[in-house]
Amino acid sequence: VIELEKAVKTYRVEDVEVRAMRGINLTVEEGEYVSIMGPSGSGKSTLLNIIGCLDTLTSGTYRLDDEEVANLSENDLARIRNRKIGFVFQSFNLIPRATVLRNVEIPMIYSGKPNRREVAKDLVRFVGLEKRLLHTPNQLSGGEQQRVAIARALANDPAIILADEPTGSIDSATGEKIMALLTTLHEQGNTVIVVTHDEYVAGMTNRIIRIRDGKIIREDWIVHF
Amino acid sequence: VIELEKAVKTYRVEDVEVRAMRGINLTVEEGEYVSIMGPSGSGKSTLLNIIGCLDTLTSGTYRLDDEEVANLSENDLARIRNRKIGFVFQSFNLIPRATVLRNVEIPMIYSGKPNRREVAKDLVRFVGLEKRLLHTPNQLSGGEQQRVAIARALANDPAIILADEPTGSIDSATGEKIMALLTTLHEQGNTVIVVTHDEYVAGMTNRIIRIRDGKIIREDWIVHF
Ligand SMILES: Nc1ncnc2c1ncn2[C@@H]1O[C@H](COP(=O)(O)OP(=O)(O)OP(=O)(O)O)[C@@H](O)[C@H]1O
Ligand SMILES: Nc1ncnc2c1ncn2[C@@H]1O[C@H](COP(=O)(O)OP(=O)(O)OP(=O)(O)O)[C@@H](O)[C@H]1O
Ligand SMILES: [Mg+2]
Ligand SMILES: [Mg+2]
């Protein structure tokens, strides 16, 4: 479902080039449960943003469900981001002036999903924030903001879930709850890709992709008993 | 050096009260190395913000170096925050349009410290970001932003370092480097307080304060061999 070939992403800062992805070849099949690990600055978020259609490659190809993403219109891409992909951002990217409830509802306004208020309440309850429904992001703790970001990413029941360090700001007990949710989504057939620094989190997936300096240097395939 | 007595902090959201700190009694002596752990939303950042003079109590007392903080003027507080306390924020709070170098220099502009450019470069080099000096925060990875926040907190060589989840977005190798830095600062006589979800990080300190629902429920005193 996700096929990257010779994928390169280069940023320019003044007259310096930052080669964040240096030729990545990666195939993720439908329903896989994958984690991506690597040092700070190695290109994990950049890779996830490319997969999530939030940014475009400098060179190389990206086929999503057998369509070359570079050929898609902005409308197609917006639709894919809204319905096919649920993205949990490393810095959450919540709407500052909207409540928790509204933040989780917003993707469903775009997709025209019925009974969005009920769905939003269920998701917020699931991540343990039913007592914070009317708070705005600046009235939440760091881990609470992260949980809202997770709830929002799941609003349209997307086939592909991309989570950039979903447990970075959360204690282990809450983090386990989040990982249990992602594992359940995987078991229901969704494709789940998690960027993480946590070996425990990575160990819950079936495949660990290790990145260094914009290249894949190792892959581990995990058997769970 | 830090004395909180019956410290209470209550937020209001619409007509609901959120009791983030529910009567905290805490003394931290000069030169201690303390970590604060607890579930997401338990009040850790709120407590650190009170200690760091970024927010004021609803009731109770806070004496910093034997001065009641509630009696200090806004000028006194600004001076304390700039020179006595180095704060690493959970969400970094970098200046968006300023470069890495400028972000680290800014506290030294306020304090009038000489040769600030050299000091800033040293700190940036220490956290491994010498190749990112001219990037702005949005041109950095999550862990790189965190490292800039750490470098900036140390700019004025503060006696008290307050770090809110300093390794949350960083891989373990870089995280160990950051903790080694904090340990060195402790050994040099600084008072270091770290909020963390990471038992490994907490295990490097001498005292773990565990919080739940705005109250201290347990303290561990650690002996290192
Ligand atoms: N400005 C605010 N207005 C209203 N409620 C707030 C505000 N800031 C924090 N809260 C609430 O106070 C409680 C404590 O927040 P705090 O940020 O101290 O938690 P924390 O322990 O740092 O959590 P985390 O580990 O997720 O960072 C949370 O439940 C949060 O919803
Ligand atoms: N918009 C940008 N402009 C310039 N350079 C950038 C930009 N975004 C990221 N970079 C650089 O590209 C490299 C990869 O960044 P990326 O965010 O993918 O890293 P990461 O692996 O997610 O790191 P972390 O674990 O710290 O979140 C970093 O060194 C960063 O400085
Ligand atoms: Mg990242
Ligand atoms: Mg916090």
Short mmCIF file of C-alpha atoms and ligand atoms in Angstrom, two decimals:
data_model
loop_
_atom_site.label_atom_id
_atom_site.label_comp_id
_atom_site.label_asym_id
_atom_site.label_seq_id
_atom_site.Cartn_x
_atom_site.Cartn_y
_atom_site.Cartn_z
CA VAL A 1 0.00 0.00 0.00
CA ILE A 2 3.00 2.28 0.60
CA GLU A 3 5.90 2.08 -1.87
CA LEU A 4 8.83 4.47 -1.70
CA GLU A 5 11.63 4.08 -4.21
CA LYS A 6 14.91 6.02 -4.16
CA ALA A 7 13.08 8.64 -2.13
CA VAL A 8 15.10 11.79 -1.55
CA LYS A 9 14.11 14.88 0.45
CA THR A 10 16.47 17.81 0.68
CA TYR A 11 15.82 21.05 2.56
CA ARG A 12 17.64 24.30 1.80
CA VAL A 13 18.64 26.68 4.60
CA GLU A 14 20.41 29.75 3.26
CA ASP A 15 22.98 28.22 0.92
CA VAL A 16 23.25 24.92 2.78
CA GLU A 17 21.50 21.71 1.79
CA VAL A 18 20.10 19.42 4.49
CA ARG A 19 19.65 15.95 3.04
CA ALA A 20 16.93 14.65 5.36
CA MET A 21 16.11 11.56 3.21
CA ARG A 22 18.96 10.18 1.14
CA GLY A 23 17.45 7.51 -1.05
CA ILE A 24 14.93 5.48 0.89
CA ASN A 25 13.45 2.26 -0.50
CA LEU A 26 10.52 1.11 1.60
CA THR A 27 7.45 -1.03 1.03
CA VAL A 28 4.72 -1.35 3.65
CA GLU A 29 1.92 -3.79 2.90
CA GLU A 30 -1.68 -3.21 3.89
CA GLY A 31 -2.31 -4.08 7.53
CA GLU A 32 1.33 -4.04 8.62
CA TYR A 33 2.36 -2.81 12.07
CA VAL A 34 5.66 -0.99 11.70
CA SER A 35 7.83 1.18 13.91
CA ILE A 36 10.55 3.59 12.80
CA MET A 37 13.46 4.31 15.14
CA GLY A 38 16.59 6.39 14.90
CA PRO A 39 18.58 9.21 16.45
CA SER A 40 17.22 12.72 16.79
CA GLY A 41 17.47 14.44 13.40
CA SER A 42 17.86 11.23 11.41
CA GLY A 43 14.81 11.88 9.20
CA LYS A 44 11.94 10.00 10.87
CA SER A 45 9.40 12.85 10.89
CA THR A 46 10.43 13.80 7.36
CA LEU A 47 9.76 10.23 6.20
CA LEU A 48 6.41 10.11 7.99
CA ASN A 49 5.38 13.46 6.48
CA ILE A 50 6.16 12.14 3.00
CA ILE A 51 4.13 8.98 3.65
CA GLY A 52 1.30 11.11 5.05
CA CYS A 53 1.23 13.34 1.92
CA LEU A 54 2.10 16.40 3.98
CA ASP A 55 5.24 17.07 1.98
CA THR A 56 6.65 16.13 -1.40
CA LEU A 57 9.84 14.38 -2.44
CA THR A 58 12.82 16.14 -4.01
CA SER A 59 13.34 13.04 -6.18
CA GLY A 60 12.30 9.39 -6.28
CA THR A 61 8.79 7.95 -6.29
CA TYR A 62 5.99 7.40 -3.78
CA ARG A 63 3.07 5.18 -4.67
CA LEU A 64 0.16 5.12 -2.22
CA ASP A 65 -2.43 2.42 -2.97
CA ASP A 66 -0.81 2.13 -6.38
CA GLU A 67 -1.18 5.81 -7.29
CA GLU A 68 1.88 8.00 -7.83
CA VAL A 69 1.38 10.75 -5.26
CA ALA A 70 3.30 13.34 -7.28
CA ASN A 71 0.57 13.14 -9.94
CA LEU A 72 -2.34 13.77 -7.58
CA SER A 73 -4.14 17.11 -7.40
CA GLU A 74 -4.22 19.18 -4.23
CA ASN A 75 -7.89 18.22 -3.82
CA ASP A 76 -7.06 14.52 -4.07
CA LEU A 77 -4.28 14.93 -1.52
CA ALA A 78 -6.54 16.82 0.90
CA ARG A 79 -9.12 14.05 0.63
CA ILE A 80 -6.49 11.39 1.26
CA ARG A 81 -5.17 13.26 4.29
CA ASN A 82 -8.69 13.67 5.65
CA ARG A 83 -10.08 10.18 5.10
CA LYS A 84 -7.38 7.66 4.35
CA ILE A 85 -4.69 8.81 6.77
CA GLY A 86 -4.83 9.61 10.46
CA PHE A 87 -1.73 11.60 11.49
CA VAL A 88 -0.60 12.12 15.08
CA PHE A 89 1.95 14.94 14.94
CA GLN A 90 5.09 15.11 17.05
CA SER A 91 4.07 18.60 18.17
CA PHE A 92 0.34 17.78 18.21
CA ASN A 93 -0.77 20.70 15.96
CA LEU A 94 -4.07 21.22 17.75
CA ILE A 95 -6.28 24.21 16.87
CA PRO A 96 -5.41 26.69 19.66
CA ARG A 97 -8.79 28.38 20.14
CA ALA A 98 -10.93 25.27 19.76
CA THR A 99 -12.00 22.98 22.59
CA VAL A 100 -10.91 19.37 22.91
CA LEU A 101 -14.30 18.29 21.59
CA ARG A 102 -14.17 20.61 18.59
CA ASN A 103 -10.57 19.63 17.77
CA VAL A 104 -11.62 15.98 17.52
CA GLU A 105 -14.76 16.84 15.52
CA ILE A 106 -13.03 18.95 12.88
CA PRO A 107 -11.88 16.10 10.57
CA MET A 108 -15.48 14.81 10.58
CA ILE A 109 -16.83 18.22 9.55
CA TYR A 110 -14.64 18.00 6.44
CA SER A 111 -15.64 14.42 5.67
CA GLY A 112 -19.33 15.08 6.35
CA LYS A 113 -19.52 12.20 8.78
CA PRO A 114 -22.86 11.96 10.57
CA ASN A 115 -23.19 11.92 14.39
CA ARG A 116 -19.73 13.43 14.77
CA ARG A 117 -20.43 14.75 18.27
CA GLU A 118 -21.06 11.24 19.58
CA VAL A 119 -18.03 9.80 17.81
CA ALA A 120 -15.87 12.65 19.16
CA LYS A 121 -17.10 12.08 22.71
CA ASP A 122 -16.37 8.36 22.45
CA LEU A 123 -12.83 8.98 21.24
CA VAL A 124 -12.15 11.58 23.94
CA ARG A 125 -13.53 9.21 26.55
CA PHE A 126 -11.34 6.45 25.21
CA VAL A 127 -8.15 8.48 25.72
CA GLY A 128 -9.32 9.36 29.24
CA LEU A 129 -10.12 13.04 28.74
CA GLU A 130 -13.88 13.17 29.25
CA LYS A 131 -13.32 15.68 32.07
CA ARG A 132 -11.45 18.00 29.69
CA LEU A 133 -13.99 18.25 26.83
CA LEU A 134 -14.30 22.04 27.08
CA HIS A 135 -10.63 22.85 27.68
CA THR A 136 -8.60 24.49 24.93
CA PRO A 137 -5.09 23.12 24.22
CA ASN A 138 -3.33 25.70 26.42
CA GLN A 139 -5.48 24.49 29.31
CA LEU A 140 -4.15 20.97 29.00
CA SER A 141 -1.02 19.21 30.12
CA GLY A 142 1.51 18.02 27.51
CA GLY A 143 0.37 14.44 27.66
CA GLU A 144 -3.28 15.50 27.48
CA GLN A 145 -2.60 17.46 24.29
CA GLN A 146 -0.95 14.36 22.86
CA ARG A 147 -4.00 12.27 23.68
CA VAL A 148 -6.29 14.78 21.97
CA ALA A 149 -4.05 14.57 18.90
CA ILE A 150 -4.46 10.79 18.94
CA ALA A 151 -8.23 10.97 19.31
CA ARG A 152 -8.43 13.44 16.44
CA ALA A 153 -6.28 11.27 14.16
CA LEU A 154 -8.80 8.44 14.57
CA ALA A 155 -11.93 10.53 13.94
CA ASN A 156 -12.53 9.40 10.35
CA ASP A 157 -11.58 5.79 11.02
CA PRO A 158 -8.62 6.00 8.62
CA ALA A 159 -7.10 2.92 6.99
CA ILE A 160 -3.58 4.19 7.63
CA ILE A 161 -2.46 5.54 11.01
CA LEU A 162 0.82 7.44 11.20
CA ALA A 163 1.90 8.32 14.73
CA ASP A 164 4.97 10.50 15.32
CA GLU A 165 6.14 9.68 18.86
CA PRO A 166 2.64 9.12 20.27
CA THR A 167 3.88 8.31 23.78
CA GLY A 168 6.69 10.87 24.06
CA SER A 169 4.98 13.05 26.66
CA ILE A 170 2.96 10.40 28.47
CA ASP A 171 3.63 8.25 31.55
CA SER A 172 4.03 4.55 30.97
CA ALA A 173 0.58 3.57 32.19
CA THR A 174 -1.20 5.94 29.80
CA GLY A 175 1.32 5.07 27.10
CA GLU A 176 0.46 1.39 27.38
CA LYS A 177 -3.21 2.28 26.90
CA ILE A 178 -2.34 4.21 23.73
CA MET A 179 -0.24 1.33 22.38
CA ALA A 180 -3.02 -1.13 23.17
CA LEU A 181 -5.32 1.05 21.07
CA LEU A 182 -2.85 1.12 18.16
CA THR A 183 -2.42 -2.65 18.43
CA THR A 184 -6.20 -3.11 18.32
CA LEU A 185 -6.40 -0.91 15.23
CA HIS A 186 -3.73 -3.09 13.64
CA GLU A 187 -5.67 -6.23 14.54
CA GLN A 188 -8.74 -4.69 12.89
CA GLY A 189 -6.79 -4.50 9.63
CA ASN A 190 -5.49 -0.94 9.65
CA THR A 191 -1.94 -0.13 8.58
CA VAL A 192 -0.12 1.40 11.56
CA ILE A 193 3.27 3.14 11.40
CA VAL A 194 4.74 4.52 14.63
CA VAL A 195 7.83 6.70 14.94
CA THR A 196 9.26 6.17 18.41
CA HIS A 197 12.34 6.45 20.56
CA ASP A 198 10.95 3.84 22.95
CA GLU A 199 12.19 0.26 22.46
CA TYR A 200 9.21 -0.99 24.46
CA VAL A 201 6.81 0.69 22.03
CA ALA A 202 8.78 -0.54 19.01
CA GLY A 203 8.74 -4.04 20.49
CA MET A 204 4.95 -4.12 20.27
CA THR A 205 5.06 -3.83 16.47
CA ASN A 206 5.98 -6.52 13.96
CA ARG A 207 8.74 -4.74 12.12
CA ILE A 208 11.26 -2.13 13.26
CA ILE A 209 12.84 0.09 10.61
CA ARG A 210 16.00 1.80 11.86
CA ILE A 211 17.12 5.03 10.24
CA ARG A 212 20.33 6.99 10.52
CA ASP A 213 21.24 10.10 8.53
CA GLY A 214 18.31 9.76 6.16
CA LYS A 215 18.94 6.12 5.23
CA ILE A 216 17.50 2.81 6.40
CA ILE A 217 20.35 0.94 8.05
CA ARG A 218 18.58 -2.07 9.50
CA GLU A 219 15.22 -3.79 9.77
CA ASP A 220 14.06 -6.16 12.50
CA TRP A 221 11.17 -8.56 11.98
CA ILE A 222 9.58 -9.53 15.27
CA VAL A 223 7.72 -12.71 16.18
CA HIS A 224 5.35 -12.38 19.14
CA PHE A 225 4.36 -15.44 21.19
CA VAL B 1 16.42 26.96 48.75
CA ILE B 2 12.92 25.99 47.60
CA GLU B 3 10.19 25.74 50.24
CA LEU B 4 6.58 25.12 49.32
CA GLU B 5 4.01 24.86 52.10
CA LYS B 6 0.37 23.87 51.64
CA ALA B 7 0.75 24.99 48.04
CA VAL B 8 -2.50 25.00 46.10
CA LYS B 9 -3.06 25.89 42.43
CA THR B 10 -6.54 25.84 40.99
CA TYR B 11 -7.48 26.66 37.40
CA ARG B 12 -10.98 27.68 36.33
CA VAL B 13 -12.45 26.54 33.03
CA GLU B 14 -15.95 27.90 32.48
CA ASP B 15 -17.62 27.07 35.81
CA VAL B 16 -15.42 24.08 36.59
CA GLU B 17 -12.44 24.11 38.94
CA VAL B 18 -9.35 22.09 38.06
CA ARG B 19 -7.33 21.51 41.21
CA ALA B 20 -3.88 20.99 39.68
CA MET B 21 -1.98 21.29 43.00
CA ARG B 22 -3.88 20.24 46.12
CA GLY B 23 -1.69 21.18 49.05
CA ILE B 24 1.94 20.40 48.28
CA ASN B 25 4.60 20.53 50.97
CA LEU B 26 8.06 20.35 49.48
CA THR B 27 11.54 21.44 50.49
CA VAL B 28 14.48 21.21 48.10
CA GLU B 29 17.89 22.11 49.50
CA GLU B 30 20.57 23.89 47.52
CA GLY B 31 22.47 21.52 45.26
CA GLU B 32 19.92 18.71 45.33
CA TYR B 33 19.24 16.52 42.28
CA VAL B 34 15.54 15.73 42.21
CA SER B 35 13.15 14.16 39.73
CA ILE B 36 9.36 14.46 39.67
CA MET B 37 7.29 11.64 38.22
CA GLY B 38 3.59 11.00 37.86
CA PRO B 39 0.78 10.28 35.42
CA SER B 40 -0.14 12.62 32.60
CA GLY B 41 -2.17 15.48 34.04
CA SER B 42 -1.10 14.89 37.64
CA GLY B 43 0.33 18.42 38.10
CA LYS B 44 4.06 18.11 37.37
CA SER B 45 4.35 21.03 34.93
CA THR B 46 2.12 23.13 37.16
CA LEU B 47 4.44 22.46 40.11
CA LEU B 48 7.54 23.23 38.05
CA ASN B 49 6.00 26.48 36.77
CA ILE B 50 5.30 27.58 40.35
CA ILE B 51 8.87 26.76 41.39
CA GLY B 52 10.16 28.61 38.31
CA CYS B 53 8.13 31.76 39.17
CA LEU B 54 6.18 31.46 35.94
CA ASP B 55 2.87 31.22 37.75
CA THR B 56 1.49 32.07 41.18
CA LEU B 57 -0.22 29.97 43.81
CA THR B 58 -3.92 30.10 44.58
CA SER B 59 -3.06 29.61 48.27
CA GLY B 60 -0.13 28.45 50.39
CA THR B 61 3.42 29.79 50.46
CA TYR B 62 6.51 29.57 48.29
CA ARG B 63 9.85 30.75 49.63
CA LEU B 64 12.74 30.87 47.16
CA ASP B 65 16.14 31.52 48.79
CA ASP B 66 14.20 32.59 51.87
CA GLU B 67 12.10 35.21 50.11
CA GLU B 68 8.34 34.85 49.85
CA VAL B 69 7.75 34.90 46.11
CA ALA B 70 4.24 36.36 46.42
CA ASN B 71 5.82 39.55 47.83
CA LEU B 72 8.26 40.10 44.97
CA SER B 73 7.73 42.72 42.27
CA GLU B 74 7.36 41.79 38.62
CA ASN B 75 10.86 43.20 38.02
CA ASP B 76 12.33 41.01 40.76
CA LEU B 77 10.59 37.96 39.31
CA ALA B 78 11.81 38.71 35.79
CA ARG B 79 15.35 39.01 37.11
CA ILE B 80 15.06 35.72 38.99
CA ARG B 81 13.70 33.95 35.90
CA ASN B 82 16.51 35.37 33.77
CA ARG B 83 19.50 34.78 36.06
CA LYS B 84 18.71 32.41 38.87
CA ILE B 85 16.57 29.87 37.05
CA GLY B 86 17.11 28.00 33.78
CA PHE B 87 13.82 26.55 32.54
CA VAL B 88 13.53 23.87 29.86
CA PHE B 89 9.88 23.88 28.78
CA GLN B 90 7.88 20.78 27.92
CA SER B 91 6.91 22.42 24.63
CA PHE B 92 10.29 24.20 24.20
CA ASN B 93 8.85 27.74 23.73
CA LEU B 94 11.54 28.80 21.27
CA ILE B 95 11.25 32.16 19.47
CA PRO B 96 9.85 31.11 16.07
CA ARG B 97 11.56 33.65 13.81
CA ALA B 98 14.94 33.58 15.54
CA THR B 99 17.80 31.26 14.64
CA VAL B 100 19.18 28.60 16.97
CA LEU B 101 22.10 30.88 17.79
CA ARG B 102 19.88 33.87 18.54
CA ASN B 103 17.49 31.79 20.66
CA VAL B 104 20.37 30.72 22.89
CA GLU B 105 21.79 34.27 23.04
CA ILE B 106 18.57 35.98 24.08
CA PRO B 107 18.78 35.35 27.86
CA MET B 108 22.29 36.80 27.79
CA ILE B 109 21.09 39.97 26.04
CA TYR B 110 18.77 40.54 29.00
CA SER B 111 21.44 39.81 31.58
CA GLY B 112 24.06 41.88 29.77
CA LYS B 113 26.51 39.00 29.76
CA PRO B 114 29.68 39.71 27.78
CA ASN B 115 30.92 37.46 24.90
CA ARG B 116 27.45 35.94 24.54
CA ARG B 117 28.07 34.80 20.96
CA GLU B 118 30.95 32.58 22.07
CA VAL B 119 29.01 31.19 25.03
CA ALA B 120 26.00 30.50 22.78
CA LYS B 121 28.16 28.69 20.22
CA ASP B 122 29.72 26.56 22.95
CA LEU B 123 26.33 25.55 24.31
CA VAL B 124 24.96 24.77 20.85
CA ARG B 125 28.05 22.70 20.10
CA PHE B 126 27.65 20.88 23.38
CA VAL B 127 24.14 19.71 22.50
CA GLY B 128 25.39 18.61 19.08
CA LEU B 129 23.72 21.25 16.91
CA GLU B 130 26.66 23.19 15.53
CA LYS B 131 25.48 22.33 12.00
CA ARG B 132 22.08 23.92 12.74
CA LEU B 133 23.17 27.34 14.05
CA LEU B 134 21.26 29.28 11.40
CA HIS B 135 18.10 27.15 11.33
CA THR B 136 14.89 28.52 12.82
CA PRO B 137 12.80 26.24 15.07
CA ASN B 138 10.48 25.12 12.25
CA GLN B 139 13.57 23.94 10.35
CA LEU B 140 14.52 21.57 13.16
CA SER B 141 13.42 18.13 14.23
CA GLY B 142 11.51 17.71 17.51
CA GLY B 143 14.55 16.50 19.41
CA GLU B 144 16.70 19.27 17.96
CA GLN B 145 14.23 21.87 19.23
CA GLN B 146 14.42 20.26 22.64
CA ARG B 147 18.20 20.48 22.62
CA VAL B 148 18.08 24.17 21.71
CA ALA B 149 15.70 24.69 24.66
CA ILE B 150 18.26 23.01 26.92
CA ALA B 151 21.14 25.07 25.60
CA ARG B 152 19.13 28.26 26.09
CA ALA B 153 18.19 27.35 29.68
CA LEU B 154 21.89 27.15 30.55
CA ALA B 155 22.92 30.43 28.91
CA ASN B 156 23.16 32.51 32.10
CA ASP B 157 24.71 29.71 34.16
CA PRO B 158 21.71 29.58 36.49
CA ALA B 159 21.93 28.19 40.02
CA ILE B 160 18.63 26.34 39.62
CA ILE B 161 17.81 24.23 36.56
CA LEU B 162 14.22 23.14 36.01
CA ALA B 163 13.74 20.71 33.13
CA ASP B 164 10.25 19.62 32.08
CA GLU B 165 10.71 16.28 30.30
CA PRO B 166 14.09 17.16 28.76
CA THR B 167 14.48 13.81 27.01
CA GLY B 168 10.89 13.25 25.86
CA SER B 169 11.56 13.71 22.15
CA ILE B 170 15.12 12.40 22.01
CA ASP B 171 16.63 8.99 21.28
CA SER B 172 18.34 7.25 24.17
CA ALA B 173 21.89 8.02 23.05
CA THR B 174 21.28 11.76 22.85
CA GLY B 175 19.15 11.56 26.01
CA GLU B 176 22.05 10.04 27.93
CA LYS B 177 24.24 12.92 26.82
CA ILE B 178 21.66 15.40 28.12
CA MET B 179 21.38 13.58 31.45
CA ALA B 180 25.17 13.47 31.77
CA LEU B 181 25.13 17.26 31.34
CA LEU B 182 22.48 17.69 34.04
CA THR B 183 24.43 15.37 36.34
CA THR B 184 27.58 17.43 35.79
CA LEU B 185 25.67 20.61 36.60
CA HIS B 186 24.49 18.96 39.82
CA GLU B 187 28.06 17.96 40.67
CA GLN B 188 29.11 21.56 40.14
CA GLY B 189 26.69 22.60 42.90
CA ASN B 190 23.61 23.61 40.94
CA THR B 191 20.12 22.62 42.07
CA VAL B 192 18.57 20.43 39.38
CA ILE B 193 14.90 19.41 39.21
CA VAL B 194 13.75 17.20 36.33
CA VAL B 195 10.17 16.28 35.48
CA THR B 196 10.25 12.97 33.62
CA HIS B 197 8.23 9.95 32.63
CA ASP B 198 11.43 7.93 32.19
CA GLU B 199 12.44 5.71 35.13
CA TYR B 200 15.98 5.57 33.74
CA VAL B 201 16.24 9.36 33.85
CA ALA B 202 14.70 9.50 37.33
CA GLY B 203 17.14 6.82 38.46
CA MET B 204 20.04 9.15 37.74
CA THR B 205 18.85 11.62 40.36
CA ASN B 206 19.11 11.33 44.15
CA ARG B 207 15.46 11.79 45.03
CA ILE B 208 12.28 10.88 43.16
CA ILE B 209 9.10 12.74 44.08
CA ARG B 210 5.97 10.96 42.85
CA ILE B 211 2.82 12.96 42.25
CA ARG B 212 -0.74 11.87 41.61
CA ASP B 213 -3.77 14.16 41.32
CA GLY B 214 -1.89 17.22 42.54
CA LYS B 215 -0.48 15.62 45.69
CA ILE B 216 2.88 14.06 46.57
CA ILE B 217 2.17 10.39 47.25
CA ARG B 218 5.66 8.99 47.67
CA GLU B 219 9.34 9.96 47.74
CA ASP B 220 12.30 7.71 46.96
CA TRP B 221 15.78 8.51 48.17
CA ILE B 222 18.41 6.88 45.98
CA VAL B 223 21.93 5.79 46.88
CA HIS B 224 24.33 5.47 43.94
CA PHE B 225 27.38 3.22 44.15
N1 LIG C 1 -4.16 26.74 32.06
C1 LIG C 1 -4.90 25.69 32.49
N2 LIG C 1 -6.24 25.84 32.64
C2 LIG C 1 -6.98 24.80 33.08
N3 LIG C 1 -6.50 23.59 33.40
C3 LIG C 1 -5.18 23.39 33.25
C4 LIG C 1 -4.32 24.42 32.79
N4 LIG C 1 -3.06 23.93 32.74
C5 LIG C 1 -3.13 22.65 33.16
N5 LIG C 1 -4.42 22.32 33.46
C6 LIG C 1 -4.89 21.06 34.00
O1 LIG C 1 -4.21 20.82 35.23
C7 LIG C 1 -3.80 19.45 35.32
C8 LIG C 1 -2.31 19.38 35.57
O2 LIG C 1 -1.63 19.84 34.43
P1 LIG C 1 -0.04 19.69 34.30
O3 LIG C 1 0.35 20.37 33.02
O4 LIG C 1 0.62 20.16 35.53
O5 LIG C 1 0.13 18.09 34.19
P2 LIG C 1 1.45 17.22 33.99
O6 LIG C 1 1.61 16.35 35.16
O7 LIG C 1 2.61 18.09 33.60
O8 LIG C 1 1.06 16.29 32.76
P3 LIG C 1 1.92 15.73 31.50
O9 LIG C 1 2.71 14.59 32.04
O10 LIG C 1 0.83 15.29 30.57
O11 LIG C 1 2.74 16.85 30.97
C9 LIG C 1 -4.17 18.78 34.00
O12 LIG C 1 -5.23 17.88 34.24
C10 LIG C 1 -4.58 19.90 33.08
O13 LIG C 1 -5.74 19.56 32.32
N1 LIG C 2 11.90 22.57 7.26
C1 LIG C 2 13.19 22.20 7.42
N2 LIG C 2 14.17 22.95 6.88
C2 LIG C 2 15.47 22.59 7.04
N3 LIG C 2 15.90 21.50 7.68
C3 LIG C 2 14.95 20.72 8.24
C4 LIG C 2 13.56 21.02 8.15
N4 LIG C 2 12.88 20.06 8.82
C5 LIG C 2 13.79 19.19 9.30
N5 LIG C 2 15.04 19.58 8.95
C6 LIG C 2 16.29 18.89 9.24
O1 LIG C 2 16.20 17.60 8.66
C7 LIG C 2 16.70 16.60 9.56
C8 LIG C 2 15.66 15.53 9.80
O2 LIG C 2 14.58 16.07 10.51
P1 LIG C 2 13.41 15.16 11.10
O3 LIG C 2 12.42 16.08 11.70
O4 LIG C 2 12.92 14.24 10.04
O5 LIG C 2 14.18 14.32 12.20
P2 LIG C 2 13.63 13.24 13.26
O6 LIG C 2 14.29 11.95 12.98
O7 LIG C 2 12.15 13.26 13.28
O8 LIG C 2 14.19 13.78 14.63
P3 LIG C 2 13.55 13.79 16.12
O9 LIG C 2 13.73 12.42 16.67
O10 LIG C 2 14.41 14.81 16.81
O11 LIG C 2 12.12 14.21 16.03
C9 LIG C 2 17.06 17.30 10.86
O12 LIG C 2 18.45 17.33 11.00
C10 LIG C 2 16.49 18.70 10.72
O13 LIG C 2 17.40 19.68 11.22
MG MG C 3 10.77 13.88 14.66
MG MG C 4 3.63 18.33 31.83
#
